[in-house]
Short mmCIF file of C-alpha atoms and ligand atoms in Angstrom, two decimals:
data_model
loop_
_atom_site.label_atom_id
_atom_site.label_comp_id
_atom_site.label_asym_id
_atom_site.label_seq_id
_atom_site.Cartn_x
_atom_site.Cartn_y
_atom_site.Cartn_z
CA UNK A 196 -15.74 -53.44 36.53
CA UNK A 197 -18.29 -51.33 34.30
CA UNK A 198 -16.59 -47.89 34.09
CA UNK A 199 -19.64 -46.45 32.12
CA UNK A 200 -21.37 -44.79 34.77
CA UNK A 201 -17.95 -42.65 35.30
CA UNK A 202 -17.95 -41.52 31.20
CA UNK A 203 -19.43 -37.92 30.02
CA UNK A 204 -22.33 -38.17 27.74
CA UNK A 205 -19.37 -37.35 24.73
CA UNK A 206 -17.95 -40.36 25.03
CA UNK A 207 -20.82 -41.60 22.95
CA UNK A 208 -19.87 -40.62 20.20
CA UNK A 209 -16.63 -41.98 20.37
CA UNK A 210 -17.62 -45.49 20.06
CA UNK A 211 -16.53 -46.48 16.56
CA UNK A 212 -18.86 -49.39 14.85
CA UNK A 213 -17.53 -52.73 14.46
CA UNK A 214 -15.56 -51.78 11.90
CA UNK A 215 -12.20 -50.38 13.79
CA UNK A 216 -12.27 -53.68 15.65
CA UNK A 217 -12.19 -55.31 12.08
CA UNK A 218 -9.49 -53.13 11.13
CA UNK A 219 -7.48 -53.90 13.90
CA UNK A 220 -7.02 -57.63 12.67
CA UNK A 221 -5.79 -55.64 9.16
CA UNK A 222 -2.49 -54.90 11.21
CA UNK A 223 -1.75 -58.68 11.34
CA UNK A 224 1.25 -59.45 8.90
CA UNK A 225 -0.88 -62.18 6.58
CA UNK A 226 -3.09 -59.19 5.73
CA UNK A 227 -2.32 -57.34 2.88
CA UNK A 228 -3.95 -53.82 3.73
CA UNK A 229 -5.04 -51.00 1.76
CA UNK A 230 -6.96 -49.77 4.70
CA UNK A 231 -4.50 -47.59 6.82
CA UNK A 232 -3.59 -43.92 5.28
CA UNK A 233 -0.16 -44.72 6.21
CA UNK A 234 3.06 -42.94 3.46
CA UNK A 235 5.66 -45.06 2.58
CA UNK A 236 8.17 -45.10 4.79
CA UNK A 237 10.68 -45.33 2.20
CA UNK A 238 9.56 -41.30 1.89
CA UNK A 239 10.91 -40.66 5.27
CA UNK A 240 14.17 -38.42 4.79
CA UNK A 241 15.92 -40.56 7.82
CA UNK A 242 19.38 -39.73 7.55
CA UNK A 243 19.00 -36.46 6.93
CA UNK A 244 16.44 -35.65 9.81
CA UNK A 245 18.94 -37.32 12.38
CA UNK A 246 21.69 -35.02 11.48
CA UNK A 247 19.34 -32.32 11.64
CA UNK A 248 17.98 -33.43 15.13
CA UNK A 249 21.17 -33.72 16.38
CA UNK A 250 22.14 -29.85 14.88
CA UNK A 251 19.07 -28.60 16.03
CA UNK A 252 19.46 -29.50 19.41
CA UNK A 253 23.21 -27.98 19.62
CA UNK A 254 22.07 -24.72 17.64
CA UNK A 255 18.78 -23.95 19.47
CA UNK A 256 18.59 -26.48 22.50
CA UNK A 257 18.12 -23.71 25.04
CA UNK A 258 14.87 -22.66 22.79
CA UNK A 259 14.21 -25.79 21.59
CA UNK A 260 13.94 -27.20 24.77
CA UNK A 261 11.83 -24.77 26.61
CA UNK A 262 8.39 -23.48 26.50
CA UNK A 263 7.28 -21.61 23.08
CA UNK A 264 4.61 -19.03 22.27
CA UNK A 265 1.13 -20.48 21.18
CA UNK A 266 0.81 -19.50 17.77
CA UNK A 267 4.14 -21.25 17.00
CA UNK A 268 8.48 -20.48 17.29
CA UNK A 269 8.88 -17.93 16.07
CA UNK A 270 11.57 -18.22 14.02
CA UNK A 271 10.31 -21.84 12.48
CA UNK A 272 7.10 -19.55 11.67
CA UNK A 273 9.40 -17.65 9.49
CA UNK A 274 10.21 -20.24 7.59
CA UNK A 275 6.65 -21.97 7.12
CA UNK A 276 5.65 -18.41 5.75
CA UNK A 277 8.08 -18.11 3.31
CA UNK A 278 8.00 -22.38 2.71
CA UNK A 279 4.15 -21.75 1.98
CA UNK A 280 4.65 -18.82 -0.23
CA UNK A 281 7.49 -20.68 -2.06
CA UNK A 282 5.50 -24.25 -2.60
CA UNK A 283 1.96 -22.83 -3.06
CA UNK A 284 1.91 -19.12 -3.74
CA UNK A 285 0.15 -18.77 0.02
CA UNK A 286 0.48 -15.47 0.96
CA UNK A 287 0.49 -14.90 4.69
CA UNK A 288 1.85 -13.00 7.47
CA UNK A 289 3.43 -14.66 10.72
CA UNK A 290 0.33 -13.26 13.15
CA UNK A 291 -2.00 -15.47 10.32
CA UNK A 292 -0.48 -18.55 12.01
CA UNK A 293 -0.92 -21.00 14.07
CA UNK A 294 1.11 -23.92 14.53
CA UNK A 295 -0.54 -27.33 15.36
CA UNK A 296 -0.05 -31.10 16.34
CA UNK A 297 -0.75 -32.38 12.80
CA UNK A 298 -3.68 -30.75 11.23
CA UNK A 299 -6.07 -32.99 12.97
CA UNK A 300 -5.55 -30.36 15.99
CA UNK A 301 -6.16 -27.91 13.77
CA UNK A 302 -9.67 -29.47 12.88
CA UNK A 303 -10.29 -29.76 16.31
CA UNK A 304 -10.20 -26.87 17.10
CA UNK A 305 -11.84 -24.96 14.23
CA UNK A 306 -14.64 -27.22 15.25
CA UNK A 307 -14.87 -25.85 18.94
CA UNK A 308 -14.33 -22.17 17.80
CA UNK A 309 -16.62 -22.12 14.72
CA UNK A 310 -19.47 -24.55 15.67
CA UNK A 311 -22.52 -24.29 17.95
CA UNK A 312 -24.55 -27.20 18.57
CA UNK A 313 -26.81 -27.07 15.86
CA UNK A 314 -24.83 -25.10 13.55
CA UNK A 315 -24.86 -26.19 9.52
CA UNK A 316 -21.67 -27.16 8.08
CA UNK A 317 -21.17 -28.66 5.18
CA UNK A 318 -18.93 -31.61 4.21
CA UNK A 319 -18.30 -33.26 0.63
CA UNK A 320 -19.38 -36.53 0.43
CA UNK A 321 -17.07 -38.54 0.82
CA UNK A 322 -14.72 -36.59 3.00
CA UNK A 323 -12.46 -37.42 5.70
CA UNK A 324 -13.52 -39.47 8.67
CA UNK A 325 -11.14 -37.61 11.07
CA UNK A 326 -12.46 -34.59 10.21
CA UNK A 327 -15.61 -35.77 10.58
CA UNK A 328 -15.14 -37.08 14.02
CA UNK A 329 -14.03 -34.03 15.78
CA UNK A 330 -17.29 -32.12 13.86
CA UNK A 331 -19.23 -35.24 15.12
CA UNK A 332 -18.01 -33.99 19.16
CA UNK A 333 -19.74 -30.69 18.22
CA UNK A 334 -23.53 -32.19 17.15
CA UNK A 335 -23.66 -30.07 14.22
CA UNK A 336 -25.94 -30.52 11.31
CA UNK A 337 -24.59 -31.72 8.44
CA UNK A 338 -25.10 -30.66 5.24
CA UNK A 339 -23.49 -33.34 2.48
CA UNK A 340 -23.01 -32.22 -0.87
CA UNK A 341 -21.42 -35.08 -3.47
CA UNK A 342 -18.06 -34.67 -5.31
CA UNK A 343 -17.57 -36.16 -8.82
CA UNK A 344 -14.43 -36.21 -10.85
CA UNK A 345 -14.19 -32.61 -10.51
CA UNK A 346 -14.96 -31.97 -6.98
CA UNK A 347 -17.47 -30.94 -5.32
CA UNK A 348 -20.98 -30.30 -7.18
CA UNK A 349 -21.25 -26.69 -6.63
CA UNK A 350 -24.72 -26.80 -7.88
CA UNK A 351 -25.92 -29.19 -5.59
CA UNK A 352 -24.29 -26.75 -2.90
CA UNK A 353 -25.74 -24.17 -4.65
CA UNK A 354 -29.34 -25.54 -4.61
CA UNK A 355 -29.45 -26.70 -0.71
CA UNK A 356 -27.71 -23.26 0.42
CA UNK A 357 -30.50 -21.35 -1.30
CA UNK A 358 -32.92 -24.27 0.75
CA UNK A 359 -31.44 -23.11 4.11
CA UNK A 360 -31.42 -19.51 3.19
CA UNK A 361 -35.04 -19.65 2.44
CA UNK A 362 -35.76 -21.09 5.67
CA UNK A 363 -33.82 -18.29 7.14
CA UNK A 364 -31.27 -20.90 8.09
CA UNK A 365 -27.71 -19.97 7.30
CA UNK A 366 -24.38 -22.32 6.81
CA UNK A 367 -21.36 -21.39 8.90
CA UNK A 368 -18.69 -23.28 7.02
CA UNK A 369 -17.74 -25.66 3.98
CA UNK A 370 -14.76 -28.14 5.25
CA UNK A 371 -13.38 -29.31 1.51
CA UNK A 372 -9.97 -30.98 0.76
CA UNK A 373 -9.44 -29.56 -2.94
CA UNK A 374 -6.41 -31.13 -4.24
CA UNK A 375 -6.67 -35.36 -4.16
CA UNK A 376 -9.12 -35.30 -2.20
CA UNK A 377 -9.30 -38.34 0.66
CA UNK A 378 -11.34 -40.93 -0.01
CA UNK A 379 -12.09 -40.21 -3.41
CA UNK A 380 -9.15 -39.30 -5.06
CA UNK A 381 -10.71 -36.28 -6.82
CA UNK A 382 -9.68 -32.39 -7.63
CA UNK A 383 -11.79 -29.39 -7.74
CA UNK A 384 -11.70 -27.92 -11.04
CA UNK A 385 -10.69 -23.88 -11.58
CA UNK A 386 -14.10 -23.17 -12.39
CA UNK A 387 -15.67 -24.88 -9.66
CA UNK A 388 -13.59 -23.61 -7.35
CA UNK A 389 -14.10 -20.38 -8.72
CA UNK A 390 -17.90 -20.98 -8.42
CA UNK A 391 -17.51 -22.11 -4.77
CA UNK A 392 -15.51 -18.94 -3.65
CA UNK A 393 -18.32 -16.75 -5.56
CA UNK A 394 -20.90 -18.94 -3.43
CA UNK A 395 -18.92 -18.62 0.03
CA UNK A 396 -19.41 -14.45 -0.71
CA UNK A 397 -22.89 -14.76 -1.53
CA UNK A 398 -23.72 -16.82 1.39
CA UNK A 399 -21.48 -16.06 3.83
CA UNK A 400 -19.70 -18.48 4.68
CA UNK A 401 -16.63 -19.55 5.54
CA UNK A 402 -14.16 -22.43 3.63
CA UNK A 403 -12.07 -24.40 5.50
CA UNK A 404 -9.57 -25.86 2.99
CA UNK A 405 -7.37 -28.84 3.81
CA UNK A 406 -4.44 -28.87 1.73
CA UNK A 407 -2.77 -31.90 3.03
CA UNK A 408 -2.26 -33.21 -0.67
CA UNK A 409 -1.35 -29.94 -2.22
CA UNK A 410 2.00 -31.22 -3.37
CA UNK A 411 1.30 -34.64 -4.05
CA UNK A 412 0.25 -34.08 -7.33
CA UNK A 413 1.84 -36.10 -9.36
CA UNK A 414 0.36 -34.95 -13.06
CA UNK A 415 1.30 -32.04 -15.25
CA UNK A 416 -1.29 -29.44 -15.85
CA UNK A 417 -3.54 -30.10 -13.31
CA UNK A 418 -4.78 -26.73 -11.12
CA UNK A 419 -3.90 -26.88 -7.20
CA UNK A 420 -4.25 -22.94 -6.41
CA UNK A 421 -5.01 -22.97 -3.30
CA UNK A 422 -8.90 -21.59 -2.40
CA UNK A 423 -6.70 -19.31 -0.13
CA UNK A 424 -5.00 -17.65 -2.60
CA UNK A 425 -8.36 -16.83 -4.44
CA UNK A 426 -10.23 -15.71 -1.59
CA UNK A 427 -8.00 -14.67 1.91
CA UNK A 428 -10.56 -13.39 3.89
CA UNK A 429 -12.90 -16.10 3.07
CA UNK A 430 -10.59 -19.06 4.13
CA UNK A 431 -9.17 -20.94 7.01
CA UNK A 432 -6.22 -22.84 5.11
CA UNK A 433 -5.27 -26.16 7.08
CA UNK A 434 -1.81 -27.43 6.64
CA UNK A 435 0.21 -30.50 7.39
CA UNK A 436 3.78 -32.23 7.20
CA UNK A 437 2.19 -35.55 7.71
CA UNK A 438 2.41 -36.92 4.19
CA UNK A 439 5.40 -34.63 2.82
CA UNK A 440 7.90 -35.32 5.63
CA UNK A 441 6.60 -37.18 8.47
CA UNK A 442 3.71 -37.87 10.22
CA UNK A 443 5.19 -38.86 13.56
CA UNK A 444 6.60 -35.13 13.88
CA UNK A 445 2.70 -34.25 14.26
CA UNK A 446 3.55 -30.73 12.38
CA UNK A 447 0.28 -28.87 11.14
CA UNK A 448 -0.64 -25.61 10.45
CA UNK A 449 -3.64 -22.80 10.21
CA UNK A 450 -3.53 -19.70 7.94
CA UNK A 451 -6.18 -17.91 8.94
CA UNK A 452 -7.15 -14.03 8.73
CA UNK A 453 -5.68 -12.49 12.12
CA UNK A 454 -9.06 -11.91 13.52
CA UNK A 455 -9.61 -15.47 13.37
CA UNK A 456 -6.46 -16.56 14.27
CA UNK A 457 -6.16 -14.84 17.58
CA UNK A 458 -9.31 -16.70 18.35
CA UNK A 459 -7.49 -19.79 17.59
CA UNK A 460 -4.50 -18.63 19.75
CA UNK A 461 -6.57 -18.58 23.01
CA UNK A 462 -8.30 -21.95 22.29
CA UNK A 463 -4.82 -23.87 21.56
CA UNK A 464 -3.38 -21.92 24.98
CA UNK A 465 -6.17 -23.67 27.08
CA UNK A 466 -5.68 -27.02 25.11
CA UNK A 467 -1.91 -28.01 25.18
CA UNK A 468 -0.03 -24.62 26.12
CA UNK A 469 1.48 -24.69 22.18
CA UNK A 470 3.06 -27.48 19.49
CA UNK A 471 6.46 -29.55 20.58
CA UNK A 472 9.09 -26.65 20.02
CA UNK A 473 11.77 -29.36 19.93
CA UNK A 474 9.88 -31.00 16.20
CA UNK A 475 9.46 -27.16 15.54
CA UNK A 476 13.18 -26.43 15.12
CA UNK A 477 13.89 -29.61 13.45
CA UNK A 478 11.50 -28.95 11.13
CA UNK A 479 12.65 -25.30 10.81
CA UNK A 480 16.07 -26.66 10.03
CA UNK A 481 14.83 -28.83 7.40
CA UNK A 482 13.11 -26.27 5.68
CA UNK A 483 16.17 -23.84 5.86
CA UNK A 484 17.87 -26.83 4.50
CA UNK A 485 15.30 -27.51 1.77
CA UNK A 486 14.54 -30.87 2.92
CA UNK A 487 11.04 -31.08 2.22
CA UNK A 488 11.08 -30.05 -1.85
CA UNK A 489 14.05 -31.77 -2.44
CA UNK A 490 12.21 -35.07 -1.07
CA UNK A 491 8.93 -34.60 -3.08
CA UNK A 492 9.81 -35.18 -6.26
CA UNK A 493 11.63 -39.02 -5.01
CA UNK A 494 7.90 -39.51 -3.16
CA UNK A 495 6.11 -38.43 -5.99
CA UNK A 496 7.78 -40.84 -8.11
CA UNK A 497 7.58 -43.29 -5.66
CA UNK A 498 3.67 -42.89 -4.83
CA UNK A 499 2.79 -42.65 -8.92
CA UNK A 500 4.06 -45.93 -9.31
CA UNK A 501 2.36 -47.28 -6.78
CA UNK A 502 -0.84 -45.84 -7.82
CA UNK A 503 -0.30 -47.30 -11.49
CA UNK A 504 0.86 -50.84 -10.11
CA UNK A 505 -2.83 -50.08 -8.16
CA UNK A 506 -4.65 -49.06 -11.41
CA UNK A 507 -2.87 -51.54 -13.73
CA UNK A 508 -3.93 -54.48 -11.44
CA UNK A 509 -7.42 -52.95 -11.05
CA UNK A 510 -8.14 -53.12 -14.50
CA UNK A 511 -6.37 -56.81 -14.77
CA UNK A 512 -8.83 -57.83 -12.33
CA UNK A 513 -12.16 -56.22 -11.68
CA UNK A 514 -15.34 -57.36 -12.95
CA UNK A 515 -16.73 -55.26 -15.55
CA UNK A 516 -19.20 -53.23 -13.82
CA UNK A 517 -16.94 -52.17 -11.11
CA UNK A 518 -15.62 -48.18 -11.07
CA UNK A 519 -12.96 -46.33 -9.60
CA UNK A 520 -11.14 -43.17 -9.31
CA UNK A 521 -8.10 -42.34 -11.16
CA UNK A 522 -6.51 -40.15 -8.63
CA UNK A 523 -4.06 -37.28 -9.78
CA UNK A 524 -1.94 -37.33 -6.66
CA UNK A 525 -2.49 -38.28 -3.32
CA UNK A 526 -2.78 -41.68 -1.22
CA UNK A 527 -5.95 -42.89 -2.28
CA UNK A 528 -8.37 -44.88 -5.03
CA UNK A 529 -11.88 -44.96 -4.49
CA UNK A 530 -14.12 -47.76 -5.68
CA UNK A 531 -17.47 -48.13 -6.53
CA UNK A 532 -19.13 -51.77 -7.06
CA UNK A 533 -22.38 -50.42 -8.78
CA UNK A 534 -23.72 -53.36 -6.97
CA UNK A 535 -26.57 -54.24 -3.99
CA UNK A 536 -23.31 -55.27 -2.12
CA UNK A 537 -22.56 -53.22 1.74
CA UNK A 538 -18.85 -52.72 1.54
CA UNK A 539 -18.83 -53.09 5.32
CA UNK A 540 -20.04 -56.34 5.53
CA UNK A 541 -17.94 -57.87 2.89
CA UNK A 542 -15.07 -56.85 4.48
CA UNK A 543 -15.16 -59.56 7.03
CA UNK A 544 -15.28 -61.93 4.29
CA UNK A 545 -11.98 -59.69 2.53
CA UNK A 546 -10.25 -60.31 5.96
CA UNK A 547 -10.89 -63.52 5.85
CA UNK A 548 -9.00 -63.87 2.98
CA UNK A 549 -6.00 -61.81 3.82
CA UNK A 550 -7.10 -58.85 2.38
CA UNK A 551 -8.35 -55.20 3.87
CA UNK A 552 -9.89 -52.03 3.02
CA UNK A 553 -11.74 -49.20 4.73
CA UNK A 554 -15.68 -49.64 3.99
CA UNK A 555 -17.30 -46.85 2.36
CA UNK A 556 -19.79 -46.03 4.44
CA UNK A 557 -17.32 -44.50 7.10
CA UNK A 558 -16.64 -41.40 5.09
CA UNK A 559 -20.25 -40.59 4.81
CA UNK A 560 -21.42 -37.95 7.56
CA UNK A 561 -24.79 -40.17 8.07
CA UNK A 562 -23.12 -43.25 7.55
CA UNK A 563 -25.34 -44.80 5.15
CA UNK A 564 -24.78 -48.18 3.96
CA UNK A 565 -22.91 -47.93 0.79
CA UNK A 566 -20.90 -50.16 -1.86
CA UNK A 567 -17.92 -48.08 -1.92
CA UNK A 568 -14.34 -48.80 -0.66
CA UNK A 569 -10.91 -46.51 0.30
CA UNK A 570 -7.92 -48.27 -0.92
CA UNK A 571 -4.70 -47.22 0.20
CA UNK A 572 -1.72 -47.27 -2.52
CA UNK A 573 1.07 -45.81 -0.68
CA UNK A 574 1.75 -48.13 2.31
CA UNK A 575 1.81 -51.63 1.01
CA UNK A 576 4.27 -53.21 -1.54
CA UNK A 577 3.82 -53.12 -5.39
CA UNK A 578 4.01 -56.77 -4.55
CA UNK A 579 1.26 -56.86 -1.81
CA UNK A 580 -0.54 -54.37 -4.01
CA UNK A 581 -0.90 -57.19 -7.40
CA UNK A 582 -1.46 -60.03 -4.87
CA UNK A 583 -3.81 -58.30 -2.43
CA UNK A 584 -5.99 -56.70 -5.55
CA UNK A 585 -6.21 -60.07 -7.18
CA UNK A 586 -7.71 -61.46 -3.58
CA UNK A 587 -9.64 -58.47 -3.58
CA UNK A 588 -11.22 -59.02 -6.68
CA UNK A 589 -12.20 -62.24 -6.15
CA UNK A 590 -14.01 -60.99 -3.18
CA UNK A 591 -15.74 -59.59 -5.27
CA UNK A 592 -16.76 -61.70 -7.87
CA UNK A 593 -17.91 -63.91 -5.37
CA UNK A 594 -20.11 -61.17 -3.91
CA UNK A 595 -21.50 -60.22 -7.15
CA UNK A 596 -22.37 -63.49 -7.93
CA UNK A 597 -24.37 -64.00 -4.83
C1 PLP B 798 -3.50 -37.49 6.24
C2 PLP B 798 -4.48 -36.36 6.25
C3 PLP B 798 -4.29 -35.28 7.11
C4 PLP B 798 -3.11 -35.18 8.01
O1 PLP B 798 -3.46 -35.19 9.35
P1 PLP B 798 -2.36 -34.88 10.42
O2 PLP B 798 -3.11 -34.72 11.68
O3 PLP B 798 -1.68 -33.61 9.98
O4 PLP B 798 -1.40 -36.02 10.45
C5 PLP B 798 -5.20 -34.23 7.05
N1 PLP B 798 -6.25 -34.25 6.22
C6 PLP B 798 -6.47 -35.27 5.39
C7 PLP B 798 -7.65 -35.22 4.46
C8 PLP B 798 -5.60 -36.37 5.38
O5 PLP B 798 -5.84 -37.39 4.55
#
């Protein structure tokens, strides 16, 4: 039976292009993917979070088991506070939280409290295709500004802001993922993110900063302030524990001027009542217990050897005129052809051959064709990674050739 006559006219823009079906062939075992955005699960601390489970639920069951206030327990809100303040010099008081199901809630519903249909928002391009999705639900306009090795081009945001302005057109937010930025790999520099703050007064906006990657840097000397710490009042700060301790536990977080955040109470209360309290005091116990920064430095190490194994066997392999990022932390190397090529038609010939990737043209907020590619370092083997960038590669060639 044809259910479509039952759908709402959202559903719409749910329908993916051929390219999830494609991907869903990547999960076959003979496929070598860099696609997914998957950590390693050799980062999971499993022992440890058993015990804790297990403690959690004889120390707090009765609380852990029962309904929990919106905004978050309130004792495991203690903790993220002082975690925050500890790991990334985030200042913030417990009625500037919110607890979430993984940050993608969080974008969710930033989306439905911030955006009218209609409303300009800007987005980096690249930038993150989840984040991009829930916008999508909210038929925004996009603005797209590029990012280079440093970021995002603040001059380029600079230039189309004073545009709008002078069409008496105004921009209510800037969604940006500062440190490692997914899909390209890339960090805002000090001064540009000095520049954007200075921008975000002048033109009032608002900027939402994901700081998923915050400590997955794995360089000396590189500058991950958070955009929150410069500029409070200015910025929604979007947390998760998806890529630093697990992303099954579905743990995310808002820091957000109380003002805002009380708006973001009453939109969470009519969505899902409030976040799992049972994953809330297991995760409360493993930051009590430290879990999460004694853990990074093991992933870290772990994840910047798979991003060399990634580089090393880049640069063994790639025709000349191909580019790439050279990512200071994160999950992610983006590539760039420099070619007449559409990364999302190749791909069925890179399947073909055992090998996947996420096309370009899916982290682009008008999806234009492009000859970029997201490839994933932290999921696969250092074996799968030489073997699967050698296939790659020839893929490649082949369509260079052509
Ligand atoms: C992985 C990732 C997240 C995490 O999402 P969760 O919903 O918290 O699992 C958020 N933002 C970006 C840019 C990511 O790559």
């Amino acid at each position: 039976m044809d259910y479509s006559r039952f759908l709402s006219s959202e559903t719409d823009l749910m329908r993916d292009p051929e390219i999830r079906e494609l991907l869903k062939l990547t999960e076959r075992s003979d496929i070598v993917s860099f696609a997914g955005g998957l950590p390693d699960p050799q980062a999971f601390p499993l022992d440890e979070l058993a015990e804790i489970t297990v403690f959690a639920f004889r120390e707090f069951g009765v609380s852990a088991l029962q309904y929990g206030p919106t905004r978050g327990a309130t004792p495991y809100v203690k903790e993220l506070v002082e975690f925050l303040w500890r790991v990334r010099g985030v200042k913030a008081s417990p009625d500037e939280v919110v607890v979430t199901v993984g940050s993608q809630q969080a974008l969710d519903i930033l989306s439905r409290v911030f955006v009218d249909l209609g409303d300009y928002v800007v987005v980096e391009e690249p930038t993150y295709l989840a984040a991009l999705n829930v916008l999508r639900a909210r038929k925004p306009r996009f603005v797209g500004v590029p990012v280079d090795d440093e970021g995002i081009l603040v001059d380029v945001l600079e230039d189309k802001l004073r545009e709008l302005r002078s069409e008496g057109k105004r921009v209510k937010f800037l969604y940006t993922i500062p440190v490692a930025q997914n899909p390209a790999g890339v960090t805002l520099s000090k001064r540009r993110k000095k520049r954007l703050v200075e921008l975000a007064e002048e033109y009032d906006f608002l900027i939402v900063e994901d700081d998923v990657y915050g400590l997955l840097v794995f360089e000396d000397g590189i500058d991950t302030t958070p955009i929150r710490v410069l500029a409070p009042e200015r910025t929604v700060y979007v947390g998760s524990f998806s890529k630093t301790l697990s992303p099954g536990m579905r743990l995310g977080h808002v820091i957000a001027p109380k003002p805002l955040a009380d708006v973001l109470e009453r939109a969470k209360q009519s969505i899902d009542l409030h976040t799992p309290t049972l994953t809330q005091y297991v995760a409360m116990e493993a930051l009590r217990r430290g879990v999460v920064e004694r853990n990074l430095p093991r992933i870290k190490t772990l994840y910047k050897m798979k991003r060399d194994i990634m580089l090393d066997a880049l640069q063994e392999n790639m025709p000349e005129r191909v580019w790439w990022t050279k990512p200071v932390g994160g999950m992610f190397i983006w590539l760039k052809l420099n070619a007449q090529v559409d990364t999302s038609q190749l791909l069925l010939k890179a399947v073909e051959r055992g090998v996947a990737y996420v096309p370009g043209k899916t982290f682009y907020h008008d999806m234009r064709e492009t000859d970029t590619m997201r490839l994933n370092y932290t999921k696969p083997t250092a074996d799968q990674i030489r073997e699967g960038i050698k296939t790659l590669a020839e893929v490649v060639r082949e369509a260079l050739r052509s």
